[in-house]
mmCIF file with all atom_site columns, C-alpha atoms in Angstrom:
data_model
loop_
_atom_site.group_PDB
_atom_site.id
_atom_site.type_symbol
_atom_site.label_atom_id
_atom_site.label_alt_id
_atom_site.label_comp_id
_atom_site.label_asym_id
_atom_site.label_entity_id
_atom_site.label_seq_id
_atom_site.pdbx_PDB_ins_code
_atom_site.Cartn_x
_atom_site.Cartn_y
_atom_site.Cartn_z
_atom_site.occupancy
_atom_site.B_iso_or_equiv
_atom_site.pdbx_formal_charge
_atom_site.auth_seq_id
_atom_site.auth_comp_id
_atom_site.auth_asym_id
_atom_site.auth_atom_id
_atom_site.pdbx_PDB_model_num
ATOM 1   C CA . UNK A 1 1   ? 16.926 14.755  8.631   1.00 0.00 ? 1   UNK A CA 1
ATOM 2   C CA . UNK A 1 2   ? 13.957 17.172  9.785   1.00 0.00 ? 2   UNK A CA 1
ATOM 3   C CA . UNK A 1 3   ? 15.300 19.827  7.089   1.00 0.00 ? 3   UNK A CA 1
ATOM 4   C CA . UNK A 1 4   ? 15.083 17.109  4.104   1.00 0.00 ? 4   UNK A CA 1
ATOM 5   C CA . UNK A 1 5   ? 11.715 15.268  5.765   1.00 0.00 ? 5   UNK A CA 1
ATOM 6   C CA . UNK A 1 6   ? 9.886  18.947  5.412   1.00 0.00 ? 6   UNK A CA 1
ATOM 7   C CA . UNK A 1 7   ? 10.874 18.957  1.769   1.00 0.00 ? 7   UNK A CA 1
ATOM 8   C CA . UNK A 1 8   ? 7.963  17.886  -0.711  1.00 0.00 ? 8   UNK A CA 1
ATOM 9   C CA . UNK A 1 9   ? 7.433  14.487  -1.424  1.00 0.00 ? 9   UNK A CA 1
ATOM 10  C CA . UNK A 1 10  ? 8.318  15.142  -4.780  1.00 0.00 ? 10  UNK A CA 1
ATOM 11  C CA . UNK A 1 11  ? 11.435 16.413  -4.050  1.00 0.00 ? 11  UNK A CA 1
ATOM 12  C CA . UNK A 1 12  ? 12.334 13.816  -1.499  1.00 0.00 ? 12  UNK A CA 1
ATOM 13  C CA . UNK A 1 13  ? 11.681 11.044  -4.067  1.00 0.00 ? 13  UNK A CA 1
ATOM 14  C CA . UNK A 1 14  ? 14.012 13.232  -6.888  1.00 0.00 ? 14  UNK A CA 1
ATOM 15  C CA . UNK A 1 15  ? 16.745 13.333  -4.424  1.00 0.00 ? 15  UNK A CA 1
ATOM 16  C CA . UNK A 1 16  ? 15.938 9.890   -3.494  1.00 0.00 ? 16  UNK A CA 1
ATOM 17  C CA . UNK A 1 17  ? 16.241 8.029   -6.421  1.00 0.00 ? 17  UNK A CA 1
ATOM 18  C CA . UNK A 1 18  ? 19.396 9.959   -7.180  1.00 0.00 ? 18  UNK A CA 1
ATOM 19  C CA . UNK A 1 19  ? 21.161 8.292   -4.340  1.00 0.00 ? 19  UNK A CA 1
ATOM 20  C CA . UNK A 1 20  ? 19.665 5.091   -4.982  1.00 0.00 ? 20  UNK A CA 1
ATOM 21  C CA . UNK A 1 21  ? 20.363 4.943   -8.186  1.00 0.00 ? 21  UNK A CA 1
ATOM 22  C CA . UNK A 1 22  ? 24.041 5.984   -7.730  1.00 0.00 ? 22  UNK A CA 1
ATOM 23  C CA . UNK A 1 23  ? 24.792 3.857   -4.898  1.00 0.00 ? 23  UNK A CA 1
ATOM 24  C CA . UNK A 1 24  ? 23.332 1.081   -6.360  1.00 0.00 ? 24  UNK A CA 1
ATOM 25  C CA . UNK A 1 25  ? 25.230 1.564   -9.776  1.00 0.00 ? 25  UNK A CA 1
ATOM 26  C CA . UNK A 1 26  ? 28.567 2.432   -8.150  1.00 0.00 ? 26  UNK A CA 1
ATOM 27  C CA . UNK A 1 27  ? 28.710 0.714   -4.473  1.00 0.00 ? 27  UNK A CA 1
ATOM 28  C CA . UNK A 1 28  ? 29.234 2.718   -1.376  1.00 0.00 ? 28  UNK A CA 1
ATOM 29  C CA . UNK A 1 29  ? 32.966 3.655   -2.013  1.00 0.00 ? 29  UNK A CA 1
ATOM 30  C CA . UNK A 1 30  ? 32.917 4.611   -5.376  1.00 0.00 ? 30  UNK A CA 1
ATOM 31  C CA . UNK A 1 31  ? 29.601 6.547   -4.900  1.00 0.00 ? 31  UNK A CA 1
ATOM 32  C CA . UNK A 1 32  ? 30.157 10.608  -4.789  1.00 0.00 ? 32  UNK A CA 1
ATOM 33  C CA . UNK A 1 33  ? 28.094 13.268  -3.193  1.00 0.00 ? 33  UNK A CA 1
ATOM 34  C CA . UNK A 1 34  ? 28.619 14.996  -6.437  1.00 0.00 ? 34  UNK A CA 1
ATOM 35  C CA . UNK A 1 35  ? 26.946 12.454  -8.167  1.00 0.00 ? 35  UNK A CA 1
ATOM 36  C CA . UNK A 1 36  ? 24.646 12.036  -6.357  1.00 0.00 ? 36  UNK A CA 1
ATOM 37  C CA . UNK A 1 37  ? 23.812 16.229  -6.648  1.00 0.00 ? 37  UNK A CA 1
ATOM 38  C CA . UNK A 1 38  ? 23.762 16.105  -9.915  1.00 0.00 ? 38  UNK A CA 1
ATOM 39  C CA . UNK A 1 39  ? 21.734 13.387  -10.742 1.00 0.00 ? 39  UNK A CA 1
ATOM 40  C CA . UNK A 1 40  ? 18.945 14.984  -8.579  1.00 0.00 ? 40  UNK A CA 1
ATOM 41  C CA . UNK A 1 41  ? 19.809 18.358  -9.764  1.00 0.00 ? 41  UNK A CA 1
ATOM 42  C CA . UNK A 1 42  ? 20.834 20.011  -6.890  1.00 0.00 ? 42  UNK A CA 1
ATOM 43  C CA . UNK A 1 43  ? 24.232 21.469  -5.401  1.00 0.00 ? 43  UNK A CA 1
ATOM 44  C CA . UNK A 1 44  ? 26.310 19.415  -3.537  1.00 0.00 ? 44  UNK A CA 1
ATOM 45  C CA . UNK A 1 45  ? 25.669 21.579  -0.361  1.00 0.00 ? 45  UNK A CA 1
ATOM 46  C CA . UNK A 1 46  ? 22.243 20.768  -0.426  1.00 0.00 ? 46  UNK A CA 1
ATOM 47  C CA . UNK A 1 47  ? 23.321 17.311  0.188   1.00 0.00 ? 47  UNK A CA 1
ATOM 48  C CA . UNK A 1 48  ? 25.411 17.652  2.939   1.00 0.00 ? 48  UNK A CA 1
ATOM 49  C CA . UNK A 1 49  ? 23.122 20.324  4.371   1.00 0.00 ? 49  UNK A CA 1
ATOM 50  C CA . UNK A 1 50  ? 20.345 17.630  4.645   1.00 0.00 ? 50  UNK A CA 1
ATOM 51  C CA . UNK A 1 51  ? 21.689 14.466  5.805   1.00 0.00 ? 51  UNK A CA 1
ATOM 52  C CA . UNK A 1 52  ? 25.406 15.752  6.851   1.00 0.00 ? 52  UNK A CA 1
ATOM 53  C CA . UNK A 1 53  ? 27.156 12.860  5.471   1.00 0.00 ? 53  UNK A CA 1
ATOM 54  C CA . UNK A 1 54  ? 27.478 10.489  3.009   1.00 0.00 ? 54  UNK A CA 1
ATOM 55  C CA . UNK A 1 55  ? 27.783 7.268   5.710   1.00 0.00 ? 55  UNK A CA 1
ATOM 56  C CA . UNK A 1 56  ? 24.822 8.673   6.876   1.00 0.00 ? 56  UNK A CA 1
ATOM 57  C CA . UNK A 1 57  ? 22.731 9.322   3.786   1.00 0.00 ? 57  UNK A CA 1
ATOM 58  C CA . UNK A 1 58  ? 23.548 5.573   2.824   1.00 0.00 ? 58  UNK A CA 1
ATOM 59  C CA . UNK A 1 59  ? 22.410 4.195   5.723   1.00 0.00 ? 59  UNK A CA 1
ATOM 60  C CA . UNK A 1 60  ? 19.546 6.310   5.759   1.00 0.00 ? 60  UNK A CA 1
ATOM 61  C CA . UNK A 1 61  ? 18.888 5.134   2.537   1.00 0.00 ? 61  UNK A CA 1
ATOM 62  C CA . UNK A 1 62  ? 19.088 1.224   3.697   1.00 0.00 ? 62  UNK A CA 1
ATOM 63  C CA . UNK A 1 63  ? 16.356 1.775   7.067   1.00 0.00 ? 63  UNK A CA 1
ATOM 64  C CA . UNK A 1 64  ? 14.626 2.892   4.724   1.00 0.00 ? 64  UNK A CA 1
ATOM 65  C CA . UNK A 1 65  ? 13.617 0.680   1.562   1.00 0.00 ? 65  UNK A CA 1
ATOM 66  C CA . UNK A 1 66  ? 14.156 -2.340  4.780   1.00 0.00 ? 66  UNK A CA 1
ATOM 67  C CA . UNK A 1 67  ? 11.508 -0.072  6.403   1.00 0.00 ? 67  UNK A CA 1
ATOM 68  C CA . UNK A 1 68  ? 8.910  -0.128  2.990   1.00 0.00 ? 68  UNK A CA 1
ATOM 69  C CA . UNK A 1 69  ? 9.883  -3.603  2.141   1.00 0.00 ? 69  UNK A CA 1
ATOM 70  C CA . UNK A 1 70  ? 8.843  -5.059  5.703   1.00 0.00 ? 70  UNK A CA 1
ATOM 71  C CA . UNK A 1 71  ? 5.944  -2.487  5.840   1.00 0.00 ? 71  UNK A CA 1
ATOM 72  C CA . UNK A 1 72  ? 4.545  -3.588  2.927   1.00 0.00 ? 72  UNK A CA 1
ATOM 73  C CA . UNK A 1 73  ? 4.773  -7.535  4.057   1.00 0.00 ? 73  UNK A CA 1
ATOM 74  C CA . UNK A 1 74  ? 3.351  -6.902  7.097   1.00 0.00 ? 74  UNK A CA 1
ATOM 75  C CA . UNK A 1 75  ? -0.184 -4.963  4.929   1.00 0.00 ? 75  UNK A CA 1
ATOM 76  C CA . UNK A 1 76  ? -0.272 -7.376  2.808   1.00 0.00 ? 76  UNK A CA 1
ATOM 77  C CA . UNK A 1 77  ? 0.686  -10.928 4.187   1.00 0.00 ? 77  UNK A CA 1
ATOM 78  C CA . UNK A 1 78  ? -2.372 -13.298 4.423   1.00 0.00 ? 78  UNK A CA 1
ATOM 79  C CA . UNK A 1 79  ? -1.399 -15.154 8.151   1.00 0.00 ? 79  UNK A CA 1
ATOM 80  C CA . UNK A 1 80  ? -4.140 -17.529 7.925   1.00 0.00 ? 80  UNK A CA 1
ATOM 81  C CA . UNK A 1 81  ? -1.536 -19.188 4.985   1.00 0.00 ? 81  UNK A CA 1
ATOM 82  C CA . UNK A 1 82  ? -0.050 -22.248 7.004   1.00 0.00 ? 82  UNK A CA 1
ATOM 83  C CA . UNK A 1 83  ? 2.285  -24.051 4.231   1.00 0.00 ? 83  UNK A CA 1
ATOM 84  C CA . UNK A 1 84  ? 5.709  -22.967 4.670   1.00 0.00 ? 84  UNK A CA 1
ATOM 85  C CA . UNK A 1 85  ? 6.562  -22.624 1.003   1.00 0.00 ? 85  UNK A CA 1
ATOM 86  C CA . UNK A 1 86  ? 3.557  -20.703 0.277   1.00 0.00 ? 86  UNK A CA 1
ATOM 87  C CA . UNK A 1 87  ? 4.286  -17.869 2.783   1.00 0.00 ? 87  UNK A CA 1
ATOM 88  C CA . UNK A 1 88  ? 8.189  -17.636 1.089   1.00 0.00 ? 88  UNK A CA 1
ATOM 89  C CA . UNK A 1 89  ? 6.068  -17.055 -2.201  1.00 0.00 ? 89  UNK A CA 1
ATOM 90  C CA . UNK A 1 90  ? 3.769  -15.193 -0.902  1.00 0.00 ? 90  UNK A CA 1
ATOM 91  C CA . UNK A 1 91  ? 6.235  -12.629 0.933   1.00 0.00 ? 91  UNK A CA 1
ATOM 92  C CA . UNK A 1 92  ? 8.354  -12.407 -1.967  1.00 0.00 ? 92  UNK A CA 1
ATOM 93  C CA . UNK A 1 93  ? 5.821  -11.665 -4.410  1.00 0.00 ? 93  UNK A CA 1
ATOM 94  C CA . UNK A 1 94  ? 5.210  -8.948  -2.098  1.00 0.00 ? 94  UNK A CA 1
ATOM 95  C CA . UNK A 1 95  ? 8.620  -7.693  -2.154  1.00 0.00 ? 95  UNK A CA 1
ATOM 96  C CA . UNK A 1 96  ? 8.543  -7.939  -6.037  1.00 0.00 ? 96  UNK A CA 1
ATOM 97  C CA . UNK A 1 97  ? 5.337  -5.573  -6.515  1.00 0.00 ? 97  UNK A CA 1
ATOM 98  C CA . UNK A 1 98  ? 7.671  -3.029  -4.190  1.00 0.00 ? 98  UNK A CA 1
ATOM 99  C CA . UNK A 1 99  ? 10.646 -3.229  -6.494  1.00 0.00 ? 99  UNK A CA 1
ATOM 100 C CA . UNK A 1 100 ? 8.065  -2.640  -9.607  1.00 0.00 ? 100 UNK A CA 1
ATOM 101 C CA . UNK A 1 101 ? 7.349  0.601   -8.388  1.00 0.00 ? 101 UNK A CA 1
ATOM 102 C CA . UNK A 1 102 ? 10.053 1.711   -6.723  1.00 0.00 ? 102 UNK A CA 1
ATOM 103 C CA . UNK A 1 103 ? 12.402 0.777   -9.593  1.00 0.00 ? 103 UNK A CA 1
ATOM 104 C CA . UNK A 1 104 ? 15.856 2.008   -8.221  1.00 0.00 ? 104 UNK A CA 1
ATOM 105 C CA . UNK A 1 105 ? 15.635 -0.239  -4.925  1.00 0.00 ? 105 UNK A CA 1
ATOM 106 C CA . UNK A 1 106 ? 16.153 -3.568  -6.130  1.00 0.00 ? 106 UNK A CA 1
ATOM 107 C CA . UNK A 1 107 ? 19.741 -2.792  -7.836  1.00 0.00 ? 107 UNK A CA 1
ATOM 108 C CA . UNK A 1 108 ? 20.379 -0.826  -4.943  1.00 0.00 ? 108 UNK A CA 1
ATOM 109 C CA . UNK A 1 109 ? 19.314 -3.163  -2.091  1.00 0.00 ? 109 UNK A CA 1
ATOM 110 C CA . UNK A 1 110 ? 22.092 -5.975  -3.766  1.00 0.00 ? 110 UNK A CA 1
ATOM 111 C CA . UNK A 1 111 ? 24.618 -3.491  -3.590  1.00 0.00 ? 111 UNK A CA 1
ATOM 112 C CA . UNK A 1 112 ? 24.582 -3.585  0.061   1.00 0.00 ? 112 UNK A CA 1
ATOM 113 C CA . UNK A 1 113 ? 23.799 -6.564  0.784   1.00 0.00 ? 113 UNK A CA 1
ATOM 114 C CA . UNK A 1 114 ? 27.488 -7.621  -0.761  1.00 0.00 ? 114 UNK A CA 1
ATOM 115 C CA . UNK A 1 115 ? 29.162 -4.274  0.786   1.00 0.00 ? 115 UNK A CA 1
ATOM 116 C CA . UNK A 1 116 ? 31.796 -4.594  2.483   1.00 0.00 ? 116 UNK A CA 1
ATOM 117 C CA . UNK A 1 117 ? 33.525 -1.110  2.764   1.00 0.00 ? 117 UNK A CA 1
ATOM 118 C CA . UNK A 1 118 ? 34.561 -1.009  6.552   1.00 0.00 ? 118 UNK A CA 1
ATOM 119 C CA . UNK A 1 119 ? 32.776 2.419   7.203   1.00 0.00 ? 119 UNK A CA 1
ATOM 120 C CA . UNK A 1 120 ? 29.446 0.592   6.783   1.00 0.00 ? 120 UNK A CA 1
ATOM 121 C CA . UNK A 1 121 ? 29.881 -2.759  7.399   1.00 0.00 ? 121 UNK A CA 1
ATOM 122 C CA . UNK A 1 122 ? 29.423 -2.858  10.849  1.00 0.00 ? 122 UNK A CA 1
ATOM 123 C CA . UNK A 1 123 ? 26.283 -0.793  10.371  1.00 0.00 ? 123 UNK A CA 1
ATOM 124 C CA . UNK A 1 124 ? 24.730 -3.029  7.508   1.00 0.00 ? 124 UNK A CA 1
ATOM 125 C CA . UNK A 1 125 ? 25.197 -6.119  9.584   1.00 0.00 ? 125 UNK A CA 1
ATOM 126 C CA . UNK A 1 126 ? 23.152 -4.851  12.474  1.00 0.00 ? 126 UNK A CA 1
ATOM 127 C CA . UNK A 1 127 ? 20.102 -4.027  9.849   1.00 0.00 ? 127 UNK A CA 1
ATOM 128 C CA . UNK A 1 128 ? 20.616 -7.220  8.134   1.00 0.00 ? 128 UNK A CA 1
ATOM 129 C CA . UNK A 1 129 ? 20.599 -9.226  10.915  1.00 0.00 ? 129 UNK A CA 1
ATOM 130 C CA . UNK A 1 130 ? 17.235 -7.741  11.929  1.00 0.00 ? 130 UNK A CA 1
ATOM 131 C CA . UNK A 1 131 ? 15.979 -8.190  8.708   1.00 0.00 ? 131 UNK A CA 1
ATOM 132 C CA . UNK A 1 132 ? 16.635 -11.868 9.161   1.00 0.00 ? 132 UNK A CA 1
ATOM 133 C CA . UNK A 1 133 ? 14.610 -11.759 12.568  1.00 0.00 ? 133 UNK A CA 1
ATOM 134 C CA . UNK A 1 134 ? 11.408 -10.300 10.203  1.00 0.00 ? 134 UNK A CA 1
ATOM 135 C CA . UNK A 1 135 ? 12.282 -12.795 7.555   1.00 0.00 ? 135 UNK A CA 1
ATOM 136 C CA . UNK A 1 136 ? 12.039 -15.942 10.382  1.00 0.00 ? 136 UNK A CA 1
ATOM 137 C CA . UNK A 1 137 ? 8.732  -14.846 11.734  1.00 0.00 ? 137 UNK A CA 1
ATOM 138 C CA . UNK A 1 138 ? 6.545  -14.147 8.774   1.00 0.00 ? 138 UNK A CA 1
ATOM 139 C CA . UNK A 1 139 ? 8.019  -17.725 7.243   1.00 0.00 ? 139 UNK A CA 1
ATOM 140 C CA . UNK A 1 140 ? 7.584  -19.903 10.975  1.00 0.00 ? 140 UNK A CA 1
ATOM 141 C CA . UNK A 1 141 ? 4.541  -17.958 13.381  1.00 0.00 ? 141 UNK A CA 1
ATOM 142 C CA . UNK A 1 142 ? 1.896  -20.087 13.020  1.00 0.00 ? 142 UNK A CA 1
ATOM 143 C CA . UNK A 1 143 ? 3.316  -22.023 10.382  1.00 0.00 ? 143 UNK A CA 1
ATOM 144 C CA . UNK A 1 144 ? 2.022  -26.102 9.757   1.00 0.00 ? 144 UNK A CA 1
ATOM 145 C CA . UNK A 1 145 ? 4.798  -27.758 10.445  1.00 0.00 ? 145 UNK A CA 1
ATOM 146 C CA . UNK A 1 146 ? 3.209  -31.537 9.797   1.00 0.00 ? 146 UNK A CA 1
ATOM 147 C CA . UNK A 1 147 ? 3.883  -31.355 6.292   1.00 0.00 ? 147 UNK A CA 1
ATOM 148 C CA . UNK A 1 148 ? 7.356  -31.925 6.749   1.00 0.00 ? 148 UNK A CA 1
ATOM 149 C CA . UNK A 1 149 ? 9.178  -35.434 6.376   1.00 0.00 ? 149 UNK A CA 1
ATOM 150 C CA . UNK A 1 150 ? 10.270 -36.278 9.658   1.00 0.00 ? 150 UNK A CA 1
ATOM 151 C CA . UNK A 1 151 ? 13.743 -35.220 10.813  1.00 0.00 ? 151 UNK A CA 1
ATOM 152 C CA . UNK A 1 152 ? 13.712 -32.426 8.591   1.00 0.00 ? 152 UNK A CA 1
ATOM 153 C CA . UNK A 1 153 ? 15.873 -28.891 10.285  1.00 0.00 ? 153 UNK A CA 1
ATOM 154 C CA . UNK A 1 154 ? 14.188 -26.273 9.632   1.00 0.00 ? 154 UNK A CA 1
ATOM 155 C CA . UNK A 1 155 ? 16.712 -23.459 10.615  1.00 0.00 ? 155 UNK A CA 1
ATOM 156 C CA . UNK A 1 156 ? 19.006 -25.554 8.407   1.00 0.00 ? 156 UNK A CA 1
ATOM 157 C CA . UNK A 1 157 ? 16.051 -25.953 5.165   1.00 0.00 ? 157 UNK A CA 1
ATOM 158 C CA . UNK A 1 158 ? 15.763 -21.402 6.183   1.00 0.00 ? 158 UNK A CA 1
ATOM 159 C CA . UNK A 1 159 ? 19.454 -21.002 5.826   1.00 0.00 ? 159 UNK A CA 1
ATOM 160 C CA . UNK A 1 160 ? 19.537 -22.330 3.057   1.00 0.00 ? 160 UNK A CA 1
ATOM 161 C CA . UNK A 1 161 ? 17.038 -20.602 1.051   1.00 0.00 ? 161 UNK A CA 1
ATOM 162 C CA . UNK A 1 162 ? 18.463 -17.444 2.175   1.00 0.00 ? 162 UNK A CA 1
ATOM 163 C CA . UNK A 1 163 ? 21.845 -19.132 0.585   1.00 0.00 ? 163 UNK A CA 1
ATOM 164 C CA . UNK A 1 164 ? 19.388 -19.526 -2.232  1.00 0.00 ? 164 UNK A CA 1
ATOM 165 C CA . UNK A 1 165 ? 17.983 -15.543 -2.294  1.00 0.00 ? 165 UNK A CA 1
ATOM 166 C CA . UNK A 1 166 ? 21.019 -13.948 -2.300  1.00 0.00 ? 166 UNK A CA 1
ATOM 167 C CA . UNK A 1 167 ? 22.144 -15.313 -5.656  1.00 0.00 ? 167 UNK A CA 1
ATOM 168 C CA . UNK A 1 168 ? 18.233 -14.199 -6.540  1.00 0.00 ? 168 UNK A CA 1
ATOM 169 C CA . UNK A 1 169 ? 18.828 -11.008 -5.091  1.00 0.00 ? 169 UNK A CA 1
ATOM 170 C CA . UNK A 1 170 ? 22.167 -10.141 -7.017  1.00 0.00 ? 170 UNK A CA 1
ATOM 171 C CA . UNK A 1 171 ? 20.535 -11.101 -10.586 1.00 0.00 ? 171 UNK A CA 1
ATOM 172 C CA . UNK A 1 172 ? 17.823 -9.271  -9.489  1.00 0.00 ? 172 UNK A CA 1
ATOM 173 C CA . UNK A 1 173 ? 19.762 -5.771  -9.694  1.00 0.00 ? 173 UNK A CA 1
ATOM 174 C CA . UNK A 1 174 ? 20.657 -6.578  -13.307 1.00 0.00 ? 174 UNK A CA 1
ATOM 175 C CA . UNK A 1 175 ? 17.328 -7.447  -15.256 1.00 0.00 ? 175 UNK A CA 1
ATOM 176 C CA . UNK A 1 176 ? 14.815 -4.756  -16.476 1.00 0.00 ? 176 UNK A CA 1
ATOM 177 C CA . UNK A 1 177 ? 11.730 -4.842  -14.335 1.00 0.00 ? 177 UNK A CA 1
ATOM 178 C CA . UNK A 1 178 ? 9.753  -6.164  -17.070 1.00 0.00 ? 178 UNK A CA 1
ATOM 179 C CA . UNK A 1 179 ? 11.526 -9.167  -16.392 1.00 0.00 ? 179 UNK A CA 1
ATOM 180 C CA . UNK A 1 180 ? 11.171 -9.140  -12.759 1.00 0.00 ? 180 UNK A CA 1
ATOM 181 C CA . UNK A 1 181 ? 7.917  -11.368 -12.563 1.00 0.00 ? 181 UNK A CA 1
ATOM 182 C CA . UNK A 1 182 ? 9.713  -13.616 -15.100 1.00 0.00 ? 182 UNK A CA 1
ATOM 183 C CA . UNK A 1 183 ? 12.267 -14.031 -12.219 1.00 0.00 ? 183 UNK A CA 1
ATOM 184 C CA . UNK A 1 184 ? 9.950  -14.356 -9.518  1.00 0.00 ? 184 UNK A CA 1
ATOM 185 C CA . UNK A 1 185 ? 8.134  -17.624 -11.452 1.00 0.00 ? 185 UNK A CA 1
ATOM 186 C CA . UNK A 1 186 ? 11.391 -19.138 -11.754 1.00 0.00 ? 186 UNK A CA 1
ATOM 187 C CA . UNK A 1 187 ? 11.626 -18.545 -8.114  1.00 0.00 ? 187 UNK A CA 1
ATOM 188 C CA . UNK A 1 188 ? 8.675  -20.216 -7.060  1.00 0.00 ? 188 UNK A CA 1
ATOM 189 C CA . UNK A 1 189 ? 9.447  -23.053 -9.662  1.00 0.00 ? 189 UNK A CA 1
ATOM 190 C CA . UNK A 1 190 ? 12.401 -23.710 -6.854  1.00 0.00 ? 190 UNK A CA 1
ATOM 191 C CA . UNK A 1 191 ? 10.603 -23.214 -4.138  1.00 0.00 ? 191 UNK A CA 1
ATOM 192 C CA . UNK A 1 192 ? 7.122  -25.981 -5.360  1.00 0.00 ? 192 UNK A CA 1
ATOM 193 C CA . UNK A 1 193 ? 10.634 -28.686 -6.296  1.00 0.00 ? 193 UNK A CA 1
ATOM 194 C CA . UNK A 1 194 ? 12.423 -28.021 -2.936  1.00 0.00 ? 194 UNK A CA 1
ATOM 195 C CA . UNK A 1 195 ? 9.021  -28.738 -1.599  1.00 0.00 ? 195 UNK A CA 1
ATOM 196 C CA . UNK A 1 196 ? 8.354  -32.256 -3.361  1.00 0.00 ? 196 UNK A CA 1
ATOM 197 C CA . UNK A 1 197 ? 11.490 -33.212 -1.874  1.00 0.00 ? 197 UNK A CA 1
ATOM 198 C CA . UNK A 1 198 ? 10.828 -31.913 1.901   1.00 0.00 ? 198 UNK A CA 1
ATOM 199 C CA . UNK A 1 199 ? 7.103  -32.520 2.164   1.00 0.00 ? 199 UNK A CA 1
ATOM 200 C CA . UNK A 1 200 ? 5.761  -35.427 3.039   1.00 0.00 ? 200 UNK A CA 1
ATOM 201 C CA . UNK A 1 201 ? 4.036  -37.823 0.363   1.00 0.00 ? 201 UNK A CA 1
ATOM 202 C CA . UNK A 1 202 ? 0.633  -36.570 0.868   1.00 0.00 ? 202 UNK A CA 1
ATOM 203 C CA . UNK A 1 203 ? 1.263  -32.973 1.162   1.00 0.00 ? 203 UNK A CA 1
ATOM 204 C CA . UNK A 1 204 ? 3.079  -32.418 -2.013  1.00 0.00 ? 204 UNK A CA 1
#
């Protein structure tokens, strides 16, 4: 990696996007290092010669828009935001204004997610999982949980919204990104309705 990292940051993003945008279109099995070379218009070599191989390129590539998406939550989050529902919106408006500028990510992040090639599996687990970990403690530290009708599970009401996001997630790899914010009101359409129905009376 130290031999690509001293690169440019120009030509880091170039080869970058190449990858991202290949792996994303074409999944991790059907994804070449030729492909990838050519799209970022350099030899194959070069490829190989920077991140060795192609299991580790891909994986590289997943640390790493995890690493900018949690990053950027982390900057950006407001933590003195109590309601539940409003921190999901809030993180994954967040995660939206990511995608919008790093336009090969969101195709590419939906891809794995829903890999299951066994070279990477394993591998894609692991980082999911800790993803998940992130996920539970920008939605529940320090969150108001009074607003909730009583006998209400609240591991149960996360699982399922994740149940919910990765249906969002996989139409979110096919729509232009001038329809992403589109996608993110409809979103938080779901989330204020699935919030009349858990909140109590006076906190709707």
């Amino acid at each position: 990696m130290e031999k690509f990292l001293n690169l440019s940051m120009e030509k880091q993003n170039i080869i970058l996007d190449a990858a991202l945008s290949t792996f994303g279109t074409n999944g991790y099995k059907k994804a070449s290092i030729s492909d990838i070379a050519a799209n970022a218009g350099i030899s194959k070599a070069m490829i190989f010669h920077y991140f060795g191989t192609k299991k580790a390129l891909y994986l590289y590539l997943v640390n790493l828009c995890g690493g900018i998406m949690m990053k950027q939550v982390n900057e950006k989050f407001d933590n003195s935001i109590t309601d539940f529902f409003e921190r999901i919106k809030m993180s994954s408006s967040i995660e939206i204004s990511v995608m919008k500028r790093h336009t090969a990510i969101p195709s590419f992040l939906a891809s794995a997610y829903f890999e299951n090639d066994v070279e990477v599996k394993d591998e894609l687990q692991g980082i999911f999982n800790g993803g998940e970990d992130f996920r539970n403690k920008i939605a529940f530290d320090g969150m108001n949980t009074s607003k909730f009708k009583e006998g209400i599970d609240l591991k149960l009401l996360m699982k399922m919204l994740v149940w919910m996001a990765e249906g969002y997630t996989k139409q979110m790899s096919n729509i232009p990104v001038n329809k992403i914010d589109t996608k993110l009101e409809e979103f938080n359409e779901c989330m204020d309705m699935i919030k009349n129905n858990f909140y109590k009376e006076e906190n709707k």
